[in-house]
mmCIF file of C-alpha atoms in Angstrom:
data_model
loop_
_atom_site.group_PDB
_atom_site.id
_atom_site.type_symbol
_atom_site.label_atom_id
_atom_site.label_comp_id
_atom_site.label_asym_id
_atom_site.label_seq_id
_atom_site.Cartn_x
_atom_site.Cartn_y
_atom_site.Cartn_z
ATOM 1 C CA MET O 1 8.009 35.364 -15.170
ATOM 2 C CA PHE O 2 11.499 36.565 -16.151
ATOM 3 C CA ALA O 3 13.447 34.012 -14.074
ATOM 4 C CA ARG O 4 11.415 31.117 -15.422
ATOM 5 C CA PHE O 5 11.835 32.315 -19.037
ATOM 6 C CA ILE O 6 15.622 32.596 -18.677
ATOM 7 C CA ALA O 7 15.837 29.215 -16.964
ATOM 8 C CA LYS O 8 13.976 27.610 -19.844
ATOM 9 C CA ARG O 9 15.789 29.339 -22.738
ATOM 10 C CA PHE O 10 19.370 29.821 -21.595
ATOM 11 C CA LEU O 11 19.823 26.876 -19.287
ATOM 12 C CA SER O 12 18.610 24.272 -21.753
ATOM 13 C CA HIS O 13 21.172 21.481 -22.073
ATOM 14 C CA LYS O 14 21.691 20.664 -25.730
ATOM 15 C CA ARG O 15 24.019 18.048 -27.124
ATOM 16 C CA GLY O 16 27.609 19.135 -26.946
ATOM 17 C CA SER O 17 26.983 21.094 -23.767
ATOM 18 C CA PHE O 18 29.485 20.282 -21.036
ATOM 19 C CA SER O 19 26.784 20.165 -18.354
ATOM 20 C CA ALA O 20 24.278 18.043 -20.330
ATOM 21 C CA PRO O 21 25.652 14.596 -19.367
ATOM 22 C CA LEU O 22 26.240 15.740 -15.779
ATOM 23 C CA VAL O 23 22.629 16.908 -15.507
ATOM 24 C CA ARG O 24 21.438 13.522 -16.764
ATOM 25 C CA ILE O 25 23.718 11.802 -14.259
ATOM 26 C CA ALA O 26 22.323 14.003 -11.482
ATOM 27 C CA THR O 27 18.753 13.173 -12.516
ATOM 28 C CA CYS O 28 19.528 9.457 -12.553
ATOM 29 C CA SER O 29 21.292 9.696 -9.184
ATOM 30 C CA ILE O 30 18.294 11.381 -7.572
ATOM 31 C CA ALA O 31 15.947 8.847 -9.166
ATOM 32 C CA LEU O 32 18.095 5.987 -7.880
ATOM 33 C CA GLY O 33 18.252 7.524 -4.406
ATOM 34 C CA VAL O 34 14.480 7.959 -4.200
ATOM 35 C CA LEU O 35 13.961 4.446 -5.578
ATOM 36 C CA VAL O 36 16.247 2.887 -2.967
ATOM 37 C CA MET O 37 14.770 4.948 -0.112
ATOM 38 C CA ALA O 38 11.141 4.224 -1.030
ATOM 39 C CA MET O 39 11.687 0.514 -1.593
ATOM 40 C CA SER O 40 13.805 0.126 1.541
ATOM 41 C CA VAL O 41 11.167 1.706 3.756
ATOM 42 C CA SER O 42 8.373 -0.193 2.013
ATOM 43 C CA ILE O 43 10.162 -3.543 2.358
ATOM 44 C CA LEU O 44 11.285 -3.055 5.970
ATOM 45 C CA ARG O 45 7.855 -1.804 7.036
ATOM 46 C CA GLY O 46 6.269 -4.667 5.148
ATOM 47 C CA PHE O 47 8.592 -7.137 6.844
ATOM 48 C CA GLN O 48 7.801 -5.720 10.288
ATOM 49 C CA ARG O 49 4.093 -5.839 9.571
ATOM 50 C CA ALA O 50 4.183 -9.389 8.168
ATOM 51 C CA ILE O 51 6.004 -10.807 11.208
ATOM 52 C CA SER O 52 3.835 -8.839 13.661
ATOM 53 C CA ASP O 53 0.632 -10.030 11.993
ATOM 54 C CA LYS O 54 1.778 -13.650 12.202
ATOM 55 C CA VAL O 55 2.645 -13.434 15.885
ATOM 56 C CA VAL O 56 -0.631 -11.627 16.605
ATOM 57 C CA GLY O 57 -2.470 -14.315 14.629
ATOM 58 C CA PHE O 58 -1.275 -16.911 17.131
ATOM 59 C CA GLY O 59 -1.740 -14.876 20.286
ATOM 60 C CA SER O 60 -3.799 -11.711 19.598
ATOM 61 C CA HIS O 61 -2.764 -8.236 20.782
ATOM 62 C CA ILE O 62 -3.683 -8.493 24.469
ATOM 63 C CA VAL O 63 -4.078 -11.607 26.624
ATOM 64 C CA VAL O 64 -5.950 -11.700 29.934
ATOM 65 C CA LYS O 65 -5.389 -14.729 32.156
ATOM 66 C CA SER O 66 -5.981 -15.850 35.699
ATOM 67 C CA TYR O 67 -3.404 -14.605 38.196
ATOM 68 C CA ASP O 68 -2.825 -18.148 39.516
ATOM 69 C CA GLN O 69 -1.004 -19.516 36.458
ATOM 70 C CA THR O 70 -0.087 -23.179 36.967
ATOM 71 C CA GLY O 71 2.521 -23.676 34.249
ATOM 72 C CA ILE O 72 3.774 -22.871 30.767
ATOM 73 C CA TYR O 73 1.856 -25.620 28.964
ATOM 74 C CA GLU O 74 -1.378 -25.513 30.941
ATOM 75 C CA ASP O 75 -3.676 -22.624 31.840
ATOM 76 C CA ALA O 76 -5.250 -21.925 35.175
ATOM 77 C CA PRO O 77 -9.066 -21.714 35.003
ATOM 78 C CA TYR O 78 -10.295 -18.296 33.932
ATOM 79 C CA ARG O 79 -13.936 -17.579 34.752
ATOM 80 C CA ILE O 80 -15.865 -15.874 31.945
ATOM 81 C CA GLU O 81 -17.651 -12.854 33.439
ATOM 82 C CA PRO O 82 -20.249 -11.325 31.057
ATOM 83 C CA THR O 83 -20.246 -7.970 32.895
ATOM 84 C CA GLU O 84 -16.474 -7.704 32.739
ATOM 85 C CA ASN O 85 -16.441 -8.707 29.083
ATOM 86 C CA GLU O 86 -18.991 -6.032 28.228
ATOM 87 C CA ALA O 87 -16.848 -3.394 29.926
ATOM 88 C CA VAL O 88 -13.793 -4.501 27.941
ATOM 89 C CA VAL O 89 -15.659 -4.452 24.619
ATOM 90 C CA GLN O 90 -16.753 -0.857 25.289
ATOM 91 C CA ILE O 91 -13.131 0.345 25.541
ATOM 92 C CA PRO O 92 -12.234 2.537 22.518
ATOM 93 C CA GLY O 93 -9.838 0.677 20.251
ATOM 94 C CA VAL O 94 -10.960 -2.851 21.188
ATOM 95 C CA ARG O 95 -12.006 -4.664 18.011
ATOM 96 C CA HIS O 96 -12.790 -8.179 19.182
ATOM 97 C CA LEU O 97 -12.829 -10.350 22.307
ATOM 98 C CA GLN O 98 -12.444 -14.144 22.245
ATOM 99 C CA PHE O 99 -11.703 -17.037 24.599
ATOM 100 C CA PHE O 100 -9.204 -19.892 24.440
ATOM 101 C CA ALA O 101 -7.433 -22.558 26.483
ATOM 102 C CA THR O 102 -4.169 -24.404 25.911
ATOM 103 C CA LYS O 103 -2.966 -27.778 27.092
ATOM 104 C CA GLY O 104 0.328 -29.536 26.511
ATOM 105 C CA GLY O 105 0.461 -33.044 25.176
ATOM 106 C CA MET O 106 2.041 -35.289 22.583
ATOM 107 C CA VAL O 107 1.048 -36.826 19.289
ATOM 108 C CA LYS O 108 2.009 -40.451 18.696
ATOM 109 C CA THR O 109 2.183 -42.203 15.349
ATOM 110 C CA ASP O 110 3.527 -45.630 14.497
ATOM 111 C CA ASN O 111 7.034 -44.223 14.050
ATOM 112 C CA GLN O 112 7.167 -40.831 15.759
ATOM 113 C CA ILE O 113 6.313 -38.999 18.970
ATOM 114 C CA HIS O 114 6.034 -35.214 18.928
ATOM 115 C CA GLY O 115 5.245 -32.739 21.707
ATOM 116 C CA ILE O 116 2.402 -30.336 20.926
ATOM 117 C CA LEU O 117 0.425 -27.496 22.448
ATOM 118 C CA PHE O 118 -3.284 -27.925 21.829
ATOM 119 C CA LYS O 119 -5.099 -24.590 21.610
ATOM 120 C CA GLY O 120 -8.840 -24.796 21.990
ATOM 121 C CA VAL O 121 -11.040 -21.990 20.708
ATOM 122 C CA ASN O 122 -14.763 -21.269 20.695
ATOM 123 C CA ARG O 123 -17.193 -20.327 17.920
ATOM 124 C CA ASP O 124 -16.537 -16.597 18.372
ATOM 125 C CA TYR O 125 -12.806 -16.968 17.778
ATOM 126 C CA ASP O 126 -11.424 -15.037 14.796
ATOM 127 C CA LEU O 127 -9.797 -17.729 12.642
ATOM 128 C CA SER O 128 -9.245 -15.516 9.578
ATOM 129 C CA PHE O 129 -5.467 -15.609 10.106
ATOM 130 C CA PHE O 130 -5.323 -19.416 9.963
ATOM 131 C CA GLU O 131 -7.766 -19.487 7.065
ATOM 132 C CA ASN O 132 -5.395 -17.306 5.061
ATOM 133 C CA GLU O 133 -2.413 -19.487 6.005
ATOM 134 C CA LEU O 134 -4.019 -22.824 5.041
ATOM 135 C CA VAL O 135 -2.050 -24.753 2.444
ATOM 136 C CA ARG O 136 -4.435 -27.725 2.289
ATOM 137 C CA GLY O 137 -7.861 -28.664 3.542
ATOM 138 C CA ARG O 138 -10.260 -26.518 5.542
ATOM 139 C CA LEU O 139 -10.812 -25.137 9.020
ATOM 140 C CA PHE O 140 -12.373 -27.369 11.672
ATOM 141 C CA SER O 141 -16.106 -27.018 12.302
ATOM 142 C CA LEU O 142 -17.563 -26.388 15.753
ATOM 143 C CA ALA O 143 -20.943 -28.003 16.420
ATOM 144 C CA ASP O 144 -23.468 -26.508 18.841
ATOM 145 C CA SER O 145 -24.006 -29.554 21.047
ATOM 146 C CA THR O 146 -20.931 -31.786 21.075
ATOM 147 C CA ALA O 147 -17.205 -31.097 21.208
ATOM 148 C CA SER O 148 -15.616 -31.278 17.770
ATOM 149 C CA THR O 149 -12.854 -33.810 17.135
ATOM 150 C CA GLU O 150 -11.560 -31.922 14.091
ATOM 151 C CA VAL O 151 -8.248 -30.050 14.259
ATOM 152 C CA ILE O 152 -5.828 -28.180 12.040
ATOM 153 C CA ILE O 153 -2.080 -28.784 12.294
ATOM 154 C CA SER O 154 0.982 -27.038 10.913
ATOM 155 C CA GLN O 155 2.825 -28.188 7.826
ATOM 156 C CA THR O 156 5.900 -28.707 10.013
ATOM 157 C CA ILE O 157 4.088 -31.219 12.236
ATOM 158 C CA ALA O 158 2.462 -32.849 9.218
ATOM 159 C CA ARG O 159 5.853 -33.455 7.592
ATOM 160 C CA LYS O 160 7.496 -34.765 10.744
ATOM 161 C CA LEU O 161 4.669 -37.171 11.547
ATOM 162 C CA GLU O 162 3.744 -37.947 7.914
ATOM 163 C CA LEU O 163 0.182 -36.718 8.352
ATOM 164 C CA ASP O 164 -2.245 -35.216 5.850
ATOM 165 C CA THR O 165 -5.831 -34.010 5.735
ATOM 166 C CA GLY O 166 -8.126 -36.833 6.806
ATOM 167 C CA SER O 167 -5.456 -38.445 8.997
ATOM 168 C CA LYS O 168 -6.354 -39.639 12.486
ATOM 169 C CA VAL O 169 -4.207 -38.142 15.232
ATOM 170 C CA ARG O 170 -3.714 -39.986 18.516
ATOM 171 C CA THR O 171 -2.987 -37.383 21.168
ATOM 172 C CA TYR O 172 -2.106 -37.888 24.833
ATOM 173 C CA PHE O 173 -2.489 -35.248 27.547
ATOM 174 C CA TRP O 174 -0.991 -35.556 31.014
ATOM 175 C CA GLN O 175 -3.563 -35.326 33.794
ATOM 176 C CA GLY O 176 -1.889 -35.465 37.193
ATOM 177 C CA ASP O 177 -0.012 -38.761 37.482
ATOM 178 C CA SER O 178 -1.785 -40.318 34.510
ATOM 179 C CA TYR O 179 -2.701 -39.335 30.990
ATOM 180 C CA ARG O 180 -5.846 -39.044 28.912
ATOM 181 C CA ALA O 181 -6.003 -39.950 25.254
ATOM 182 C CA ARG O 182 -7.958 -38.242 22.507
ATOM 183 C CA ALA O 183 -8.364 -39.055 18.818
ATOM 184 C CA PHE O 184 -8.637 -36.134 16.385
ATOM 185 C CA THR O 185 -9.143 -35.848 12.641
ATOM 186 C CA VAL O 186 -6.969 -33.454 10.632
ATOM 187 C CA THR O 187 -9.139 -31.227 8.408
ATOM 188 C CA GLY O 188 -6.553 -28.627 7.446
ATOM 189 C CA ILE O 189 -2.837 -27.914 7.328
ATOM 190 C CA TYR O 190 -1.484 -24.388 7.790
ATOM 191 C CA ASN O 191 1.956 -22.865 7.353
ATOM 192 C CA THR O 192 3.043 -19.524 8.842
ATOM 193 C CA ASP O 193 6.846 -19.948 8.513
ATOM 194 C CA LEU O 194 7.176 -19.061 12.218
ATOM 195 C CA THR O 195 9.126 -22.137 13.279
ATOM 196 C CA GLU O 196 8.708 -21.525 17.010
ATOM 197 C CA PHE O 197 4.912 -21.711 16.665
ATOM 198 C CA ASP O 198 4.557 -24.140 13.759
ATOM 199 C CA GLU O 199 6.598 -26.737 15.653
ATOM 200 C CA HIS O 200 3.980 -27.127 18.390
ATOM 201 C CA PHE O 201 0.529 -25.593 17.829
ATOM 202 C CA ILE O 202 -2.555 -27.661 17.009
ATOM 203 C CA LEU O 203 -5.920 -25.885 16.970
ATOM 204 C CA GLY O 204 -9.262 -27.402 17.842
ATOM 205 C CA ASP O 205 -12.384 -27.091 19.978
ATOM 206 C CA LEU O 206 -12.192 -25.299 23.348
ATOM 207 C CA ARG O 207 -14.612 -27.852 24.832
ATOM 208 C CA GLN O 208 -11.969 -30.558 24.427
ATOM 209 C CA VAL O 209 -9.698 -28.733 26.884
ATOM 210 C CA GLN O 210 -12.625 -28.023 29.198
ATOM 211 C CA ARG O 211 -13.457 -31.726 29.335
ATOM 212 C CA LEU O 212 -9.840 -32.774 29.808
ATOM 213 C CA ASN O 213 -9.475 -30.377 32.752
ATOM 214 C CA GLY O 214 -12.936 -31.080 34.187
ATOM 215 C CA TRP O 215 -14.015 -27.453 33.717
ATOM 216 C CA SER O 216 -17.529 -26.138 33.338
ATOM 217 C CA THR O 217 -18.540 -24.244 30.210
ATOM 218 C CA ASP O 218 -18.002 -20.853 31.894
ATOM 219 C CA LEU O 219 -14.288 -21.544 32.369
ATOM 220 C CA ALA O 220 -11.517 -21.004 29.832
ATOM 221 C CA GLY O 221 -7.755 -20.609 29.799
ATOM 222 C CA GLY O 222 -7.898 -16.899 29.122
ATOM 223 C CA CYS O 223 -9.271 -14.081 27.048
ATOM 224 C CA GLU O 224 -7.664 -12.646 23.906
ATOM 225 C CA ILE O 225 -8.324 -9.090 22.750
ATOM 226 C CA LEU O 226 -7.716 -7.657 19.286
ATOM 227 C CA VAL O 227 -7.212 -3.907 18.895
ATOM 228 C CA ASP O 228 -7.702 -1.567 15.945
ATOM 229 C CA ASP O 229 -4.442 0.388 16.220
ATOM 230 C CA PHE O 230 -1.182 -1.373 17.147
ATOM 231 C CA SER O 231 0.424 1.963 18.066
ATOM 232 C CA ARG O 232 -2.119 2.338 20.925
ATOM 233 C CA LEU O 233 -1.504 -1.175 22.233
ATOM 234 C CA ASN O 234 -0.093 -0.155 25.628
ATOM 235 C CA ALA O 235 -2.787 2.459 26.230
ATOM 236 C CA VAL O 236 -5.586 -0.021 25.463
ATOM 237 C CA ALA O 237 -3.896 -2.691 27.601
ATOM 238 C CA GLN O 238 -3.880 -0.302 30.558
ATOM 239 C CA GLN O 239 -7.591 0.356 30.118
ATOM 240 C CA VAL O 240 -8.249 -3.374 29.920
ATOM 241 C CA ALA O 241 -6.308 -3.877 33.166
ATOM 242 C CA ASP O 242 -8.453 -1.201 34.832
ATOM 243 C CA ALA O 243 -11.645 -2.877 33.594
ATOM 244 C CA THR O 244 -10.734 -6.392 34.768
ATOM 245 C CA GLY O 245 -10.475 -7.788 38.273
ATOM 246 C CA VAL O 246 -7.418 -7.859 40.514
ATOM 247 C CA ASP O 247 -7.159 -11.629 40.017
ATOM 248 C CA ARG O 248 -6.366 -11.120 36.320
ATOM 249 C CA THR O 249 -3.048 -10.586 34.575
ATOM 250 C CA VAL O 250 -2.945 -8.477 31.420
ATOM 251 C CA SER O 251 -0.058 -8.792 28.963
ATOM 252 C CA THR O 252 0.510 -7.543 25.431
ATOM 253 C CA ILE O 253 1.925 -9.482 22.510
ATOM 254 C CA VAL O 254 5.108 -7.423 22.910
ATOM 255 C CA ASP O 255 5.405 -8.559 26.548
ATOM 256 C CA GLU O 256 4.963 -12.177 25.479
ATOM 257 C CA ASN O 257 7.586 -11.961 22.700
ATOM 258 C CA PRO O 258 10.133 -9.314 23.795
ATOM 259 C CA THR O 259 13.064 -10.704 21.787
ATOM 260 C CA LEU O 260 11.159 -10.840 18.521
ATOM 261 C CA PHE O 261 9.740 -7.333 18.804
ATOM 262 C CA SER O 262 13.085 -5.912 19.924
ATOM 263 C CA TRP O 263 14.564 -7.346 16.740
ATOM 264 C CA LEU O 264 11.781 -5.795 14.652
ATOM 265 C CA GLU O 265 12.334 -2.443 16.361
ATOM 266 C CA LEU O 266 16.045 -2.693 15.616
ATOM 267 C CA LEU O 267 15.206 -2.687 11.899
ATOM 268 C CA ASN O 268 14.242 0.986 12.239
ATOM 269 C CA SER O 269 17.922 1.842 12.681
ATOM 270 C CA ASN O 270 18.579 0.256 9.289
ATOM 271 C CA ILE O 271 15.896 2.465 7.770
ATOM 272 C CA VAL O 272 17.515 5.603 9.229
ATOM 273 C CA LEU O 273 20.946 4.561 7.924
ATOM 274 C CA ILE O 274 19.672 3.878 4.396
ATOM 275 C CA LEU O 275 17.719 7.138 4.275
ATOM 276 C CA SER O 276 20.738 9.119 5.450
ATOM 277 C CA ILE O 277 23.093 7.613 2.848
ATOM 278 C CA MET O 278 20.650 7.999 -0.043
ATOM 279 C CA ALA O 279 19.796 11.560 0.999
ATOM 280 C CA MET O 280 23.493 12.435 0.837
ATOM 281 C CA VAL O 281 23.690 10.907 -2.654
ATOM 282 C CA CYS O 282 20.791 13.088 -3.817
ATOM 283 C CA ILE O 283 22.264 16.217 -2.221
ATOM 284 C CA VAL O 284 25.710 15.694 -3.750
ATOM 285 C CA ALA O 285 24.190 14.990 -7.170
ATOM 286 C CA VAL O 286 22.009 18.095 -7.307
ATOM 287 C CA ILE O 287 24.704 20.386 -5.839
ATOM 288 C CA SER O 288 27.230 19.116 -8.384
ATOM 289 C CA ALA O 289 24.782 19.751 -11.218
ATOM 290 C CA LEU O 290 24.088 23.294 -9.978
ATOM 291 C CA LEU O 291 27.762 24.189 -9.615
ATOM 292 C CA ILE O 292 28.557 22.865 -13.111
ATOM 293 C CA MET O 293 25.716 24.955 -14.554
ATOM 294 C CA ILE O 294 26.960 28.057 -12.728
ATOM 295 C CA PHE O 295 30.544 27.571 -13.961
ATOM 296 C CA GLU O 296 29.357 26.942 -17.518
ATOM 297 C CA LYS O 297 27.075 29.978 -17.553
ATOM 298 C CA THR O 298 29.439 32.421 -15.844
ATOM 299 C CA ARG O 299 29.482 34.753 -18.871
ATOM 300 C CA MET O 300 25.678 34.704 -19.002
ATOM 301 C CA ILE O 301 25.545 35.611 -15.307
ATOM 302 C CA GLY O 302 27.886 38.572 -15.974
ATOM 303 C CA ILE O 303 25.714 39.776 -18.880
ATOM 304 C CA LEU O 304 22.527 39.517 -16.809
ATOM 305 C CA LYS O 305 24.119 41.504 -13.994
ATOM 306 C CA THR O 306 25.276 44.119 -16.504
ATOM 307 C CA LEU O 307 21.689 44.409 -17.781
ATOM 308 C CA GLY O 308 20.492 45.057 -14.223
ATOM 309 C CA ALA O 309 19.441 41.618 -12.964
ATOM 310 C CA SER O 310 19.838 41.254 -9.221
ATOM 311 C CA ASN O 311 21.699 38.431 -7.501
ATOM 312 C CA ARG O 312 18.371 37.222 -6.110
ATOM 313 C CA THR O 313 16.837 36.947 -9.592
ATOM 314 C CA ILE O 314 19.861 35.094 -10.996
ATOM 315 C CA ARG O 315 19.884 32.712 -8.029
ATOM 316 C CA LEU O 316 16.196 32.055 -8.674
ATOM 317 C CA ILE O 317 16.958 31.209 -12.335
ATOM 318 C CA PHE O 318 19.422 28.497 -11.342
ATOM 319 C CA LEU O 319 17.246 27.256 -8.488
ATOM 320 C CA ILE O 320 14.332 26.806 -10.898
ATOM 321 C CA LYS O 321 16.479 24.736 -13.224
ATOM 322 C CA SER O 322 17.872 22.685 -10.324
ATOM 323 C CA ALA O 323 14.343 22.169 -9.009
ATOM 324 C CA ARG O 324 13.343 20.758 -12.398
ATOM 325 C CA ILE O 325 16.258 18.324 -12.267
ATOM 326 C CA THR O 326 15.308 17.320 -8.723
ATOM 327 C CA GLY O 327 11.639 17.020 -9.603
ATOM 328 C CA SER O 328 12.362 14.836 -12.628
ATOM 329 C CA GLY O 329 14.555 12.525 -10.560
ATOM 330 C CA ILE O 330 11.983 12.291 -7.755
ATOM 331 C CA ALA O 331 9.146 11.584 -10.190
ATOM 332 C CA ILE O 332 11.101 8.857 -12.006
ATOM 333 C CA GLY O 333 12.330 7.251 -8.778
ATOM 334 C CA THR O 334 8.897 7.301 -7.132
ATOM 335 C CA ALA O 335 7.186 5.857 -10.205
ATOM 336 C CA LEU O 336 9.716 3.021 -10.420
ATOM 337 C CA ALA O 337 9.416 2.298 -6.687
ATOM 338 C CA VAL O 338 5.616 2.130 -6.825
ATOM 339 C CA ALA O 339 5.716 -0.092 -9.928
ATOM 340 C CA LEU O 340 8.267 -2.531 -8.458
ATOM 341 C CA CYS O 341 6.440 -2.714 -5.117
ATOM 342 C CA LEU O 342 3.128 -3.409 -6.884
ATOM 343 C CA VAL O 343 4.740 -6.188 -8.924
ATOM 344 C CA GLN O 344 6.274 -7.775 -5.812
ATOM 345 C CA HIS O 345 3.026 -7.430 -3.861
ATOM 346 C CA SER O 346 0.990 -9.047 -6.635
ATOM 347 C CA TRP O 347 3.295 -11.837 -7.807
ATOM 348 C CA ARG O 348 5.891 -12.214 -4.998
ATOM 349 C CA LEU O 349 8.698 -12.721 -7.477
ATOM 350 C CA VAL O 350 11.528 -12.229 -4.955
ATOM 351 C CA ARG O 351 11.570 -15.185 -2.562
ATOM 352 C CA LEU O 352 13.266 -15.662 0.814
ATOM 353 C CA ASP O 353 14.395 -18.598 2.903
ATOM 354 C CA SER O 354 11.427 -18.967 5.256
ATOM 355 C CA GLU O 355 13.489 -20.775 7.900
ATOM 356 C CA SER O 356 15.833 -17.784 8.202
ATOM 357 C CA TYR O 357 13.393 -14.889 7.718
ATOM 358 C CA SER O 358 10.077 -16.388 8.948
ATOM 359 C CA VAL O 359 8.466 -15.339 5.677
ATOM 360 C CA GLY O 360 8.811 -16.978 2.277
ATOM 361 C CA TYR O 361 8.850 -13.829 0.148
ATOM 362 C CA VAL O 362 9.863 -10.174 0.340
ATOM 363 C CA PRO O 363 6.833 -8.375 1.817
ATOM 364 C CA VAL O 364 6.126 -4.757 0.900
ATOM 365 C CA ASP O 365 4.003 -2.077 2.532
ATOM 366 C CA LEU O 366 2.028 -0.174 -0.115
ATOM 367 C CA ASN O 367 1.040 2.675 2.194
ATOM 368 C CA PRO O 368 0.953 5.711 -0.175
ATOM 369 C CA TRP O 369 2.226 7.981 2.592
ATOM 370 C CA ILE O 370 5.596 6.220 2.434
ATOM 371 C CA PHE O 371 6.142 7.319 -1.170
ATOM 372 C CA VAL O 372 4.629 10.788 -0.676
ATOM 373 C CA THR O 373 6.697 11.476 2.443
ATOM 374 C CA ILE O 374 9.985 10.353 0.868
ATOM 375 C CA ALA O 375 9.335 12.396 -2.289
ATOM 376 C CA ALA O 376 8.426 15.520 -0.301
ATOM 377 C CA ALA O 377 11.353 15.121 2.107
ATOM 378 C CA THR O 378 13.822 14.624 -0.749
ATOM 379 C CA ALA O 379 12.553 17.734 -2.524
ATOM 380 C CA LEU O 380 12.800 19.773 0.688
ATOM 381 C CA VAL O 381 16.304 18.557 1.582
ATOM 382 C CA CYS O 382 17.669 19.055 -1.932
ATOM 383 C CA THR O 383 16.168 22.553 -2.198
ATOM 384 C CA ALA O 384 17.643 23.551 1.149
ATOM 385 C CA ALA O 385 21.033 22.153 0.124
ATOM 386 C CA LEU O 386 21.007 24.274 -3.070
ATOM 387 C CA LEU O 387 20.904 27.560 -1.195
ATOM 388 C CA LEU O 388 24.588 27.427 -0.251
ATOM 389 C CA PRO O 389 26.105 26.862 -3.734
ATOM 390 C CA ALA O 390 23.582 29.336 -5.212
ATOM 391 C CA ALA O 391 25.085 32.011 -2.953
ATOM 392 C CA TYR O 392 28.274 31.766 -5.046
ATOM 393 C CA ILE O 393 26.474 33.742 -7.776
ATOM 394 C CA SER O 394 26.717 36.945 -5.723
ATOM 395 C CA ARG O 395 30.550 36.685 -5.854
ATOM 396 C CA ILE O 396 30.688 36.739 -9.652
ATOM 397 C CA GLU O 397 31.818 40.135 -10.933
ATOM 398 C CA PRO O 398 30.415 41.134 -14.371
ATOM 399 C CA ALA O 399 33.512 43.112 -15.456
ATOM 400 C CA LYS O 400 35.890 40.222 -14.895
ATOM 401 C CA THR O 401 33.688 37.559 -16.478
ATOM 402 C CA ILE O 402 32.913 39.561 -19.638
ATOM 403 C CA LYS O 403 36.523 40.716 -20.022
ATOM 404 C CA GLN O 404 37.729 37.151 -19.510
ATOM 405 C CA GLU O 405 35.445 35.923 -22.261
#
């Protein structure tokens, strides 16, 4: 192709060429812009996902409780209905259904007293989240016949009360005007860096709460539902509400933690701002490179027009060269972004203050569509931006340029 041949032969930037360093600067600018955009989106998406997964790990995606809620730290009895549960499980998007009950109390040691929220779970409960967050010990075991006295506690509680795996925990639960005591054994210590939850939650056997409240085995504090797709959370929650009785309340994890998820949603505005600034950097860089090439090759443009080349063909020559600069920058920036994200994902080299950010390292989202979308969007935006300066070629008059030379 004629335009491609000319772009390769006559627009090559050798040493001593005025445009050579500017082209390299443009390539580096585009690479830097793509690198910053890809890593920013990957980190912010990773941060949103990490915090969401931790909150969901404590409370699932959807919670169904009895309408007659008695208080914040104690659940009203929720009757387990097999027919209703089967209808909920059949809803598209529902991944798992599990039961729980919570009860407020306090842990007393020789030197400290600490308020806790005991969460009892059954054998079908998905404990994979807490298993991944264990820093010492193991998960508690649930026997078939008797209620287990094993529990897991947070690292925050363990430090405050000077407890470790194997420690005996004396716990007191208020029951009307009196209290009931229970002794538990710590089998594991977890750490999620979510201070609000780590300060209070202890996990153990659901049957302990049932016995404390005098409930039968078909009663629990509520039902938790995990979904496959977080983006369909509200739609699935509505279907769950339709499938359950009128004496049930259905709430999502977003309803339970509105402040936290509003903050996570606010991070999207930061993503838009970063993308806009970096896109402008890429556009300015590639436009500057194109204009410098046009000014440097003005005589060549006049000669080509004299030989019969159309404005469209000459514009295509410069657009091909600019596209190569853009493509090189995008390829370099994307490769660096993928490499850095893989390194951070594997070794977590960049650390954070967990008390301030609720996560101890910089999380990254390695979704390949992030990198593909940013690369494609950058190429499209830069190409569209080149059309305006390329139109300047049609204003160059061959007679003037050749005579001037």
